[in-house]
PDB file of C-alpha atoms and ligand atoms in Angstrom:
ATOM      1  CA  GLU A   1      89.792 116.571  69.910  1.00 37.00           C
ATOM      2  CA  GLU A   2      92.556 118.281  71.808  1.00 45.00           C
ATOM      3  CA  ILE A   3      94.343 121.103  70.078  1.00 45.00           C
ATOM      4  CA  LYS A   4      98.017 120.274  69.718  1.00 53.00           C
ATOM      5  CA  ASN A   5      99.692 123.203  71.357  1.00 63.00           C
ATOM      6  CA  GLU A   6     102.844 122.084  72.982  1.00 82.00           C
ATOM      7  CA  THR A   7     102.763 123.570  76.412  1.00 94.00           C
ATOM      8  CA  LEU A   8     104.629 121.873  79.228  1.00 96.00           C
ATOM      9  CA  GLU A   9     101.281 120.588  80.503  1.00 96.00           C
ATOM     10  CA  TYR A  10     100.514 119.044  77.142  1.00 96.00           C
ATOM     11  CA  CYS A  11     103.952 117.436  76.907  1.00 96.00           C
ATOM     12  CA  ILE A  12     103.758 115.900  80.384  1.00 96.00           C
ATOM     13  CA  GLU A  13     100.262 114.639  79.780  1.00 96.00           C
ATOM     14  CA  ASN A  14     101.248 113.049  76.505  1.00 96.00           C
ATOM     15  CA  GLY A  15     104.635 111.721  77.545  1.00 96.00           C
ATOM     16  CA  LEU A  16     106.677 113.860  75.142  1.00 96.00           C
ATOM     17  CA  LYS A  17     109.996 113.521  76.922  1.00 96.00           C
ATOM     18  CA  GLU A  18     112.440 115.346  74.650  1.00 96.00           C
ATOM     19  CA  LYS A  19     110.144 118.349  74.286  1.00 96.00           C
ATOM     20  CA  THR A  20     109.453 118.337  77.993  1.00 96.00           C
ATOM     21  CA  LYS A  21     113.143 118.619  78.729  1.00 96.00           C
ATOM     22  CA  ILE A  22     113.635 121.473  76.282  1.00 96.00           C
ATOM     23  CA  ILE A  23     110.617 123.442  77.489  1.00 96.00           C
ATOM     24  CA  THR A  24     111.545 122.933  81.147  1.00 96.00           C
ATOM     25  CA  ILE A  25     115.085 124.204  80.637  1.00 95.00           C
ATOM     26  CA  GLU A  26     113.672 127.212  78.806  1.00 94.00           C
ATOM     27  CA  LYS A  27     111.071 127.930  81.501  1.00 95.00           C
ATOM     28  CA  LEU A  28     113.591 127.645  84.308  1.00 94.00           C
ATOM     29  CA  LYS A  29     115.399 130.668  82.906  1.00 94.00           C
ATOM     30  CA  ASN A  30     112.636 132.937  84.153  1.00 93.00           C
ATOM     31  CA  THR A  31     110.350 130.893  86.413  1.00 93.00           C
ATOM     32  CA  ASP A  32     110.741 129.890  90.035  1.00 90.00           C
ATOM     33  CA  PRO A  33     111.184 126.085  90.245  1.00 89.00           C
ATOM     34  CA  LEU A  34     108.548 125.815  92.978  1.00 86.00           C
ATOM     35  CA  GLU A  35     106.099 127.592  90.731  1.00 91.00           C
ATOM     36  CA  ILE A  36     106.686 125.006  88.024  1.00 93.00           C
ATOM     37  CA  ILE A  37     106.108 122.223  90.554  1.00 91.00           C
ATOM     38  CA  ASN A  38     102.977 123.752  92.087  1.00 89.00           C
ATOM     39  CA  ASN A  39     101.369 125.326  89.036  1.00 93.00           C
ATOM     40  CA  ILE A  40     102.279 122.879  86.300  1.00 95.00           C
ATOM     41  CA  LEU A  41     103.684 119.548  87.481  1.00 94.00           C
ATOM     42  CA  ILE A  42     101.199 118.740  90.246  1.00 91.00           C
ATOM     43  CA  PRO A  43      98.023 119.963  88.487  1.00 94.00           C
ATOM     44  CA  THR A  44      98.997 118.050  85.347  1.00 96.00           C
ATOM     45  CA  LEU A  45      99.616 114.837  87.280  1.00 94.00           C
ATOM     46  CA  ASN A  46      96.283 115.338  89.026  1.00 93.00           C
ATOM     47  CA  LYS A  47      94.593 115.719  85.666  1.00 96.00           C
ATOM     48  CA  VAL A  48      96.309 112.592  84.360  1.00 96.00           C
ATOM     49  CA  GLY A  49      95.295 110.727  87.528  1.00 94.00           C
ATOM     50  CA  ASP A  50      91.682 111.775  87.021  1.00 95.00           C
ATOM     51  CA  LYS A  51      91.709 110.616  83.417  1.00 97.00           C
ATOM     52  CA  TYR A  52      93.179 107.314  84.531  1.00 95.00           C
ATOM     53  CA  GLU A  53      90.527 106.896  87.179  1.00 93.00           C
ATOM     54  CA  LYS A  54      87.779 107.637  84.635  1.00 96.00           C
ATOM     55  CA  GLU A  55      89.379 105.178  82.201  1.00 96.00           C
ATOM     56  CA  ILE A  56      89.959 107.867  79.593  1.00 96.00           C
ATOM     57  CA  ILE A  57      93.618 106.829  79.658  1.00 96.00           C
ATOM     58  CA  PHE A  58      95.223 103.585  80.874  1.00 95.00           C
ATOM     59  CA  LEU A  59      98.223 102.476  82.889  1.00 95.00           C
ATOM     60  CA  PRO A  60     100.843 102.709  80.095  1.00 95.00           C
ATOM     61  CA  GLN A  61      99.912 106.358  79.550  1.00 96.00           C
ATOM     62  CA  LEU A  62      99.922 107.018  83.275  1.00 95.00           C
ATOM     63  CA  ILE A  63     103.423 105.552  83.431  1.00 94.00           C
ATOM     64  CA  GLN A  64     104.588 107.648  80.476  1.00 96.00           C
ATOM     65  CA  SER A  65     103.275 110.820  82.101  1.00 96.00           C
ATOM     66  CA  ALA A  66     104.917 109.977  85.408  1.00 94.00           C
ATOM     67  CA  GLU A  67     108.234 109.354  83.675  1.00 95.00           C
ATOM     68  CA  THR A  68     107.914 112.615  81.809  1.00 96.00           C
ATOM     69  CA  ALA A  69     107.129 114.423  85.060  1.00 95.00           C
ATOM     70  CA  LYS A  70     110.377 113.036  86.434  1.00 93.00           C
ATOM     71  CA  ILE A  71     112.285 114.704  83.611  1.00 95.00           C
ATOM     72  CA  VAL A  72     110.838 118.069  84.653  1.00 95.00           C
ATOM     73  CA  PHE A  73     111.834 117.338  88.188  1.00 91.00           C
ATOM     74  CA  LYS A  74     115.368 116.328  87.220  1.00 92.00           C
ATOM     75  CA  GLU A  75     115.904 119.628  85.437  1.00 94.00           C
ATOM     76  CA  ILE A  76     114.524 121.500  88.435  1.00 91.00           C
ATOM     77  CA  LYS A  77     116.945 119.678  90.709  1.00 87.00           C
ATOM     78  CA  ASN A  78     119.856 120.602  88.491  1.00 86.00           C
ATOM     79  CA  LYS A  79     118.847 124.211  88.740  1.00 84.00           C
ATOM     80  CA  LEU A  80     118.533 124.517  92.517  1.00 79.00           C
ATOM     81  CA  PRO A  81     121.534 126.130  94.169  1.00 71.00           C
ATOM     82  CA  ASP A  82     123.987 123.986  96.109  1.00 65.00           C
ATOM     83  CA  LEU A  83     123.485 124.513  99.770  1.00 60.00           C
ATOM     84  CA  ASP A  84     126.050 125.601 102.256  1.00 57.00           C
ATOM     85  CA  SER A  85     126.986 122.376 104.033  1.00 59.00           C
ATOM     86  CA  SER A  86     128.416 124.226 107.031  1.00 60.00           C
ATOM     87  CA  ASN A  87     124.869 125.116 107.951  1.00 64.00           C
ATOM     88  CA  LYS A  88     123.470 121.584 108.295  1.00 70.00           C
ATOM     89  CA  LYS A  89     120.219 121.212 110.180  1.00 83.00           C
ATOM     90  CA  ASP A  90     118.525 118.079 111.552  1.00 91.00           C
ATOM     91  CA  LYS A  91     118.516 114.641 109.999  1.00 96.00           C
ATOM     92  CA  ILE A  92     115.229 113.503 108.546  1.00 97.00           C
ATOM     93  CA  ILE A  93     114.361 109.992 107.436  1.00 98.00           C
ATOM     94  CA  LEU A  94     111.987 109.939 104.457  1.00 98.00           C
ATOM     95  CA  ALA A  95     110.127 106.965 103.012  1.00 98.00           C
ATOM     96  CA  THR A  96     107.086 106.011 101.007  1.00 98.00           C
ATOM     97  CA  VAL A  97     105.370 103.304 103.030  1.00 98.00           C
ATOM     98  CA  GLU A  98     105.248  99.589 102.290  1.00 98.00           C
ATOM     99  CA  GLY A  99     103.164  98.582  99.282  1.00 98.00           C
ATOM    100  CA  ASP A 100     103.277 102.022  97.725  1.00 98.00           C
ATOM    101  CA  ILE A 101     105.617 102.868  94.868  1.00 98.00           C
ATOM    102  CA  HIS A 102     104.556 106.489  94.341  1.00 97.00           C
ATOM    103  CA  ASP A 103     107.601 108.617  95.065  1.00 95.00           C
ATOM    104  CA  ILE A 104     107.358 111.805  93.030  1.00 94.00           C
ATOM    105  CA  GLY A 105     105.849 113.730  95.951  1.00 94.00           C
ATOM    106  CA  LYS A 106     108.327 112.359  98.454  1.00 96.00           C
ATOM    107  CA  ASN A 107     111.180 113.296  96.155  1.00 93.00           C
ATOM    108  CA  ILE A 108     109.880 116.839  95.875  1.00 92.00           C
ATOM    109  CA  VAL A 109     109.714 117.103  99.662  1.00 94.00           C
ATOM    110  CA  LYS A 110     113.252 115.731  99.829  1.00 93.00           C
ATOM    111  CA  VAL A 111     114.707 118.261  97.428  1.00 88.00           C
ATOM    112  CA  ILE A 112     112.971 121.203  99.082  1.00 88.00           C
ATOM    113  CA  LEU A 113     114.096 120.199 102.572  1.00 91.00           C
ATOM    114  CA  GLU A 114     117.643 119.495 101.402  1.00 88.00           C
ATOM    115  CA  ASN A 115     117.643 122.890  99.860  1.00 83.00           C
ATOM    116  CA  TYR A 116     116.887 124.400 103.236  1.00 85.00           C
ATOM    117  CA  GLY A 117     119.788 122.580 104.859  1.00 88.00           C
ATOM    118  CA  TYR A 118     118.179 119.438 106.258  1.00 93.00           C
ATOM    119  CA  GLU A 119     120.091 116.195 105.946  1.00 93.00           C
ATOM    120  CA  ILE A 120     117.745 113.739 104.277  1.00 96.00           C
ATOM    121  CA  ILE A 121     118.109 110.002 104.658  1.00 98.00           C
ATOM    122  CA  ASP A 122     115.956 108.768 101.805  1.00 98.00           C
ATOM    123  CA  LEU A 123     114.895 105.144 102.216  1.00 98.00           C
ATOM    124  CA  GLY A 124     112.991 105.193  98.928  1.00 98.00           C
ATOM    125  CA  LYS A 125     109.593 103.722  98.176  1.00 98.00           C
ATOM    126  CA  ASP A 126     107.738 100.582  99.294  1.00 98.00           C
ATOM    127  CA  VAL A 127     109.674 100.688 102.554  1.00 98.00           C
ATOM    128  CA  VAL A 128     108.859  98.122 105.220  1.00 98.00           C
ATOM    129  CA  CYS A 129     108.451  99.377 108.741  1.00 98.00           C
ATOM    130  CA  ASN A 130     111.455  97.510 110.133  1.00 98.00           C
ATOM    131  CA  LYS A 131     113.791  99.214 107.738  1.00 98.00           C
ATOM    132  CA  ILE A 132     112.612 102.558 109.094  1.00 98.00           C
ATOM    133  CA  ILE A 133     112.983 101.415 112.699  1.00 98.00           C
ATOM    134  CA  ASP A 134     116.534 100.184 112.024  1.00 98.00           C
ATOM    135  CA  LYS A 135     117.436 103.455 110.366  1.00 98.00           C
ATOM    136  CA  ILE A 136     116.121 105.506 113.282  1.00 98.00           C
ATOM    137  CA  GLN A 137     118.280 103.393 115.537  1.00 97.00           C
ATOM    138  CA  ASP A 138     121.522 103.705 113.656  1.00 97.00           C
ATOM    139  CA  SER A 139     121.196 107.257 112.365  1.00 97.00           C
ATOM    140  CA  LYS A 140     119.815 108.744 115.605  1.00 96.00           C
ATOM    141  CA  ALA A 141     117.473 110.837 113.471  1.00 97.00           C
ATOM    142  CA  LYS A 142     114.712 112.504 115.458  1.00 97.00           C
ATOM    143  CA  ILE A 143     112.359 113.208 112.563  1.00 98.00           C
ATOM    144  CA  VAL A 144     110.636 110.767 110.224  1.00 98.00           C
ATOM    145  CA  GLY A 145     108.576 111.721 107.176  1.00 98.00           C
ATOM    146  CA  LEU A 146     106.226 109.201 105.612  1.00 98.00           C
ATOM    147  CA  SER A 147     104.384 109.403 102.319  1.00 98.00           C
ATOM    148  CA  ALA A 148     101.386 107.371 101.087  1.00 98.00           C
ATOM    149  CA  LEU A 149      99.375 107.899  97.915  1.00 98.00           C
ATOM    150  CA  MET A 150      96.809 105.137  98.064  1.00 98.00           C
ATOM    151  CA  THR A 151      93.881 104.368 100.325  1.00 98.00           C
ATOM    152  CA  THR A 152      95.167 100.788 100.439  1.00 98.00           C
ATOM    153  CA  THR A 153      98.518 101.788 101.915  1.00 98.00           C
ATOM    154  CA  LEU A 154      97.212 104.087 104.647  1.00 98.00           C
ATOM    155  CA  ILE A 155      97.040 101.069 106.910  1.00 98.00           C
ATOM    156  CA  ASN A 156     100.784 100.516 106.445  1.00 98.00           C
ATOM    157  CA  MET A 157     101.376 104.141 107.307  1.00 98.00           C
ATOM    158  CA  GLU A 158      99.335 103.699 110.465  1.00 98.00           C
ATOM    159  CA  ASN A 159     101.221 100.537 111.437  1.00 98.00           C
ATOM    160  CA  THR A 160     104.554 102.187 110.794  1.00 98.00           C
ATOM    161  CA  VAL A 161     103.662 105.112 113.036  1.00 98.00           C
ATOM    162  CA  LYS A 162     102.502 102.732 115.768  1.00 98.00           C
ATOM    163  CA  GLU A 163     105.681 100.646 115.600  1.00 98.00           C
ATOM    164  CA  ILE A 164     107.862 103.746 115.750  1.00 98.00           C
ATOM    165  CA  ARG A 165     105.919 104.969 118.790  1.00 97.00           C
ATOM    166  CA  LYS A 166     106.369 101.610 120.526  1.00 97.00           C
ATOM    167  CA  LYS A 167     110.140 101.731 120.189  1.00 97.00           C
ATOM    168  CA  PHE A 168     111.005 105.417 120.489  1.00 97.00           C
ATOM    169  CA  ASP A 169     109.466 108.171 122.533  1.00 92.00           C
ATOM    170  CA  ASP A 170     111.124 111.232 121.090  1.00 93.00           C
ATOM    171  CA  ILE A 171     110.504 111.014 117.364  1.00 97.00           C
ATOM    172  CA  LYS A 172     108.566 113.613 115.405  1.00 97.00           C
ATOM    173  CA  ILE A 173     106.563 112.049 112.611  1.00 98.00           C
ATOM    174  CA  ILE A 174     105.340 114.046 109.617  1.00 98.00           C
ATOM    175  CA  ILE A 175     103.016 112.430 107.117  1.00 98.00           C
ATOM    176  CA  GLY A 176     101.794 113.471 103.697  1.00 98.00           C
ATOM    177  CA  GLY A 177     100.568 112.303 100.306  1.00 97.00           C
ATOM    178  CA  ALA A 178      97.411 112.720  98.260  1.00 93.00           C
ATOM    179  CA  VAL A 179      95.131 110.507 100.395  1.00 95.00           C
ATOM    180  CA  VAL A 180      96.404 111.648 103.781  1.00 98.00           C
ATOM    181  CA  THR A 181      94.414 114.160 105.838  1.00 98.00           C
ATOM    182  CA  LYS A 182      94.861 116.061 109.061  1.00 98.00           C
ATOM    183  CA  THR A 183      92.129 113.977 110.680  1.00 98.00           C
ATOM    184  CA  PHE A 184      93.920 110.783 109.673  1.00 98.00           C
ATOM    185  CA  ALA A 185      97.200 112.126 111.034  1.00 98.00           C
ATOM    186  CA  ASN A 186      95.556 112.860 114.373  1.00 98.00           C
ATOM    187  CA  SER A 187      93.858 109.489 114.474  1.00 98.00           C
ATOM    188  CA  ILE A 188      97.096 107.532 114.052  1.00 98.00           C
ATOM    189  CA  GLY A 189      99.182 109.720 116.342  1.00 97.00           C
ATOM    190  CA  ALA A 190     101.413 111.385 113.778  1.00 98.00           C
ATOM    191  CA  ASP A 191     102.750 114.767 114.864  1.00 98.00           C
ATOM    192  CA  PHE A 192     101.994 116.693 111.712  1.00 98.00           C
ATOM    193  CA  TYR A 193     100.138 116.435 108.428  1.00 98.00           C
ATOM    194  CA  ALA A 194     101.861 118.364 105.649  1.00 98.00           C
ATOM    195  CA  LYS A 195      99.750 119.208 102.629  1.00 95.00           C
ATOM    196  CA  ASP A 196     102.882 119.928 100.627  1.00 93.00           C
ATOM    197  CA  ALA A 197     106.623 120.426 100.902  1.00 91.00           C
ATOM    198  CA  ARG A 198     106.258 124.019 102.018  1.00 89.00           C
ATOM    199  CA  GLU A 199     104.069 123.052 104.967  1.00 94.00           C
ATOM    200  CA  ALA A 200     106.525 120.362 106.000  1.00 96.00           C
ATOM    201  CA  LEU A 201     109.257 122.977 105.947  1.00 92.00           C
ATOM    202  CA  LYS A 202     107.221 125.463 107.988  1.00 93.00           C
ATOM    203  CA  TYR A 203     106.601 122.842 110.642  1.00 96.00           C
ATOM    204  CA  LEU A 204     110.253 121.810 110.793  1.00 94.00           C
ATOM    205  CA  GLU A 205     111.503 125.354 111.087  1.00 91.00           C
ATOM    206  CA  LYS A 206     109.410 125.754 114.248  1.00 91.00           C
ATOM    207  CA  LEU A 207     110.696 122.618 115.974  1.00 88.00           C
ATOM    208  CA  PRO A 208     112.852 123.264 119.019  1.00 77.00           C
ATOM    209  CA  LEU A 209     115.377 120.535 118.250  1.00 59.00           C
TER     210      LEU A 209
HETATM  211 CO1  B1M B   1      99.281 105.813  90.674  1.00 90.82          CO
HETATM  212  N1  B1M B   1      97.624 106.000  91.696  1.00 90.82           N
HETATM  213  N2  B1M B   1      99.098 103.896  90.746  1.00 90.82           N
HETATM  214  N3  B1M B   1     100.902 105.808  89.655  1.00 90.82           N
HETATM  215  N4  B1M B   1      99.118 107.653  90.535  1.00 90.82           N
HETATM  216  C1  B1M B   1      97.247 107.341  92.114  1.00 90.82           C
HETATM  217  C2  B1M B   1      97.768 107.657  93.509  1.00 90.82           C
HETATM  218  C3  B1M B   1      95.659 107.278  92.047  1.00 90.82           C
HETATM  219  C4  B1M B   1      94.957 108.264  92.985  1.00 90.82           C
HETATM  220  C5  B1M B   1      95.225 107.483  90.579  1.00 90.82           C
HETATM  221  C6  B1M B   1      93.755 107.430  90.388  1.00 90.82           C
HETATM  222  O1  B1M B   1      93.216 106.354  90.265  1.00 90.82           O
HETATM  223  N5  B1M B   1      93.087 108.560  90.384  1.00 90.82           N
HETATM  224  C7  B1M B   1      95.418 105.812  92.407  1.00 90.82           C
HETATM  225  C8  B1M B   1      95.212 105.498  93.897  1.00 90.82           C
HETATM  226  C9  B1M B   1      93.766 105.288  94.241  1.00 90.82           C
HETATM  227  C10 B1M B   1      93.557 105.290  95.702  1.00 90.82           C
HETATM  228  O2  B1M B   1      94.082 104.504  96.413  1.00 90.82           O
HETATM  229  N6  B1M B   1      92.774 106.220  96.165  1.00 90.82           N
HETATM  230  C11 B1M B   1      96.659 105.145  91.842  1.00 90.82           C
HETATM  231  C12 B1M B   1      96.781 103.762  91.528  1.00 90.82           C
HETATM  232  C13 B1M B   1      95.522 102.947  91.724  1.00 90.82           C
HETATM  233  C14 B1M B   1      97.978 103.174  91.064  1.00 90.82           C
HETATM  234  C15 B1M B   1      98.263 101.690  90.753  1.00 90.82           C
HETATM  235  C16 B1M B   1      97.658 100.675  91.719  1.00 90.82           C
HETATM  236  C17 B1M B   1      97.804 101.449  89.309  1.00 90.82           C
HETATM  237  C18 B1M B   1      97.895  99.999  88.860  1.00 90.82           C
HETATM  238  O3  B1M B   1      98.938  99.413  88.871  1.00 90.82           O
HETATM  239  N7  B1M B   1      96.757  99.499  88.482  1.00 90.82           N
HETATM  240  C19 B1M B   1      99.797 101.660  90.798  1.00 90.82           C
HETATM  241  C20 B1M B   1     100.320 101.513  92.232  1.00 90.82           C
HETATM  242  C21 B1M B   1     101.345 100.496  92.446  1.00 90.82           C
HETATM  243  C22 B1M B   1     101.842 100.538  93.899  1.00 90.82           C
HETATM  244  O4  B1M B   1     102.128 101.561  94.457  1.00 90.82           O
HETATM  245  N8  B1M B   1     101.921  99.372  94.496  1.00 90.82           N
HETATM  246  C23 B1M B   1     100.115 103.054  90.382  1.00 90.82           C
HETATM  247  C24 B1M B   1     101.262 103.400  89.692  1.00 90.82           C
HETATM  248  C25 B1M B   1     101.587 104.683  89.302  1.00 90.82           C
HETATM  249  C26 B1M B   1     102.779 105.038  88.402  1.00 90.82           C
HETATM  250  C27 B1M B   1     103.991 104.119  88.567  1.00 90.82           C
HETATM  251  C28 B1M B   1     102.318 104.995  86.972  1.00 90.82           C
HETATM  252  C29 B1M B   1     102.996 106.545  88.796  1.00 90.82           C
HETATM  253  C30 B1M B   1     103.971 106.736  89.975  1.00 90.82           C
HETATM  254  C31 B1M B   1     105.372 107.065  89.571  1.00 90.82           C
HETATM  255  C32 B1M B   1     106.209 107.417  90.752  1.00 90.82           C
HETATM  256  O5  B1M B   1     105.780 107.990  91.738  1.00 90.82           O
HETATM  257  N9  B1M B   1     107.468 107.078  90.667  1.00 90.82           N
HETATM  258  C33 B1M B   1     101.599 106.937  89.276  1.00 90.82           C
HETATM  259  C34 B1M B   1     101.132 108.274  89.357  1.00 90.82           C
HETATM  260  C35 B1M B   1     102.027 109.327  88.763  1.00 90.82           C
HETATM  261  C36 B1M B   1      99.904 108.619  89.975  1.00 90.82           C
HETATM  262  C37 B1M B   1      99.213 109.985  90.064  1.00 90.82           C
HETATM  263  C38 B1M B   1      98.607 110.282  88.702  1.00 90.82           C
HETATM  264  C39 B1M B   1     100.063 111.164  90.470  1.00 90.82           C
HETATM  265  C40 B1M B   1     100.835 111.011  91.771  1.00 90.82           C
HETATM  266  C41 B1M B   1     101.872 112.088  91.861  1.00 90.82           C
HETATM  267  O6  B1M B   1     103.039 111.862  91.622  1.00 90.82           O
HETATM  268  N10 B1M B   1     101.417 113.334  92.121  1.00 90.82           N
HETATM  269  C42 B1M B   1      98.129 109.712  91.191  1.00 90.82           C
HETATM  270  C43 B1M B   1      96.879 110.556  91.049  1.00 90.82           C
HETATM  271  C44 B1M B   1      96.902 111.787  91.931  1.00 90.82           C
HETATM  272  O7  B1M B   1      97.578 111.841  92.929  1.00 90.82           O
HETATM  273  N11 B1M B   1      96.117 112.733  91.573  1.00 90.82           N
HETATM  274  C45 B1M B   1      98.041 108.244  91.212  1.00 90.82           C
HETATM  275  C46 B1M B   1     102.268 114.503  92.166  1.00 90.82           C
HETATM  276  C47 B1M B   1     102.959 114.582  93.534  1.00 90.82           C
HETATM  277  C48 B1M B   1     103.886 115.783  93.575  1.00 90.82           C
HETATM  278  O8  B1M B   1     101.954 114.741  94.487  1.00 90.82           O
HETATM  279  O9  B1M B   1     102.593 112.649  95.723  1.00 90.82           O
HETATM  280  O10 B1M B   1     100.560 114.007  96.398  1.00 90.82           O
HETATM  281  P1  B1M B   1     101.928 113.946  95.868  1.00 90.82           P
HETATM  282  O11 B1M B   1     102.891 114.815  96.794  1.00 90.82           O
HETATM  283  C49 B1M B   1     102.615 116.129  97.222  1.00 90.82           C
HETATM  284  C50 B1M B   1     101.824 116.201  98.513  1.00 90.82           C
HETATM  285  O12 B1M B   1     100.904 115.137  98.675  1.00 90.82           O
HETATM  286  C51 B1M B   1     102.853 116.265  99.575  1.00 90.82           C
HETATM  287  O13 B1M B   1     103.879 117.032  98.980  1.00 90.82           O
HETATM  288  C52 B1M B   1     103.969 116.730  97.590  1.00 90.82           C
HETATM  289  C53 B1M B   1     104.326 118.004  96.886  1.00 90.82           C
HETATM  290  O14 B1M B   1     103.307 118.982  97.031  1.00 90.82           O
HETATM  291  N12 B1M B   1     103.479 115.064 100.120  1.00 90.82           N
HETATM  292  C54 B1M B   1     104.110 115.108 101.319  1.00 90.82           C
HETATM  293  C55 B1M B   1     103.630 113.838  99.624  1.00 90.82           C
HETATM  294  N13 B1M B   1     104.319 113.080 100.453  1.00 90.82           N
HETATM  295  C56 B1M B   1     104.647 113.840 101.512  1.00 90.82           C
HETATM  296  C57 B1M B   1     105.372 113.565 102.666  1.00 90.82           C
HETATM  297  C58 B1M B   1     105.528 114.590 103.597  1.00 90.82           C
HETATM  298  C59 B1M B   1     104.999 115.831 103.385  1.00 90.82           C
HETATM  299  C60 B1M B   1     104.276 116.116 102.250  1.00 90.82           C
HETATM  300  O15 B1M B   1     106.214 114.453 104.713  1.00 90.82           O
HETATM  301  C61 B1M B   1     106.999 113.346 104.879  1.00 90.82           C
END
């Protein structure tokens, strides 16, 4: 049986929302927000995902953990400094592809990029391809970021990239999410595979736009 020591990991895993909020606020006083995301939030969600896959826990617990993870994230967002809006960089459209409702990763990418001055147009999750096409048209954004977390939605990511390529010839497409790989990105003609938010940022900072 698991020893009940109430670390942030334990609280996220077990859906203890109030405690999660308190511990996160406390931790943020002396820990870098990105460190909390990379060293606690993501590994814990991976662990929970593994337990779900092995049927040690079930969907309601998975949902509770995800909702608790969002509380951590909300506190982190509150803590990040407001950016200087005079220094706006490029517009980036972000979306989780059709059929996929996982958006924690996309939201992390969003907050990090916003923090570095990018203007994010967040279309949300389960976003059909046409909505993305329309948004490219009316926003004149030159960068699109797509997220997919399931093997079953990779096909929608591929179709979205293909449709964008058919209609526009000057769009940079970044893709990411747990099931995405560099090989997959190359095979569908995306410009860049980002393992995490930091990699997406590194790529963007090098673009000559
Ligand atoms: Co679900 N889920 N889930 N889930 N879930 C997975 C993805 C799964 C791997 C779990 C498992 O079985 N091990 C599995 C998919 C299996 C597969 O296809 N291989 C799965 C499943 C099956 C499902 C359901 C079908 C379950 C069901 O209903 N029976 C269902 C899906 C419904 C649907 O989408 N149509 C479902 C539902 C859910 C919840 C709602 C409970 C919840 C999501 C809540 C939410 O997002 N609002 C949830 C969660 C939390 C997970 C796991 C546990 C964690 C995902 C996560 O948030 N990770 C996940 C298991 C896992 O991934 N280990 C799992 C943390 C997040 C920060 O990481 O999103 O990878 P990630 O983002 C990273 C990088 O990938 C990258 O940067 C981020 C920061 O480092 N990145 C980008 C991501 N997008 C990027 C875009 C970029 C650049 C980088 O540029 C644009």
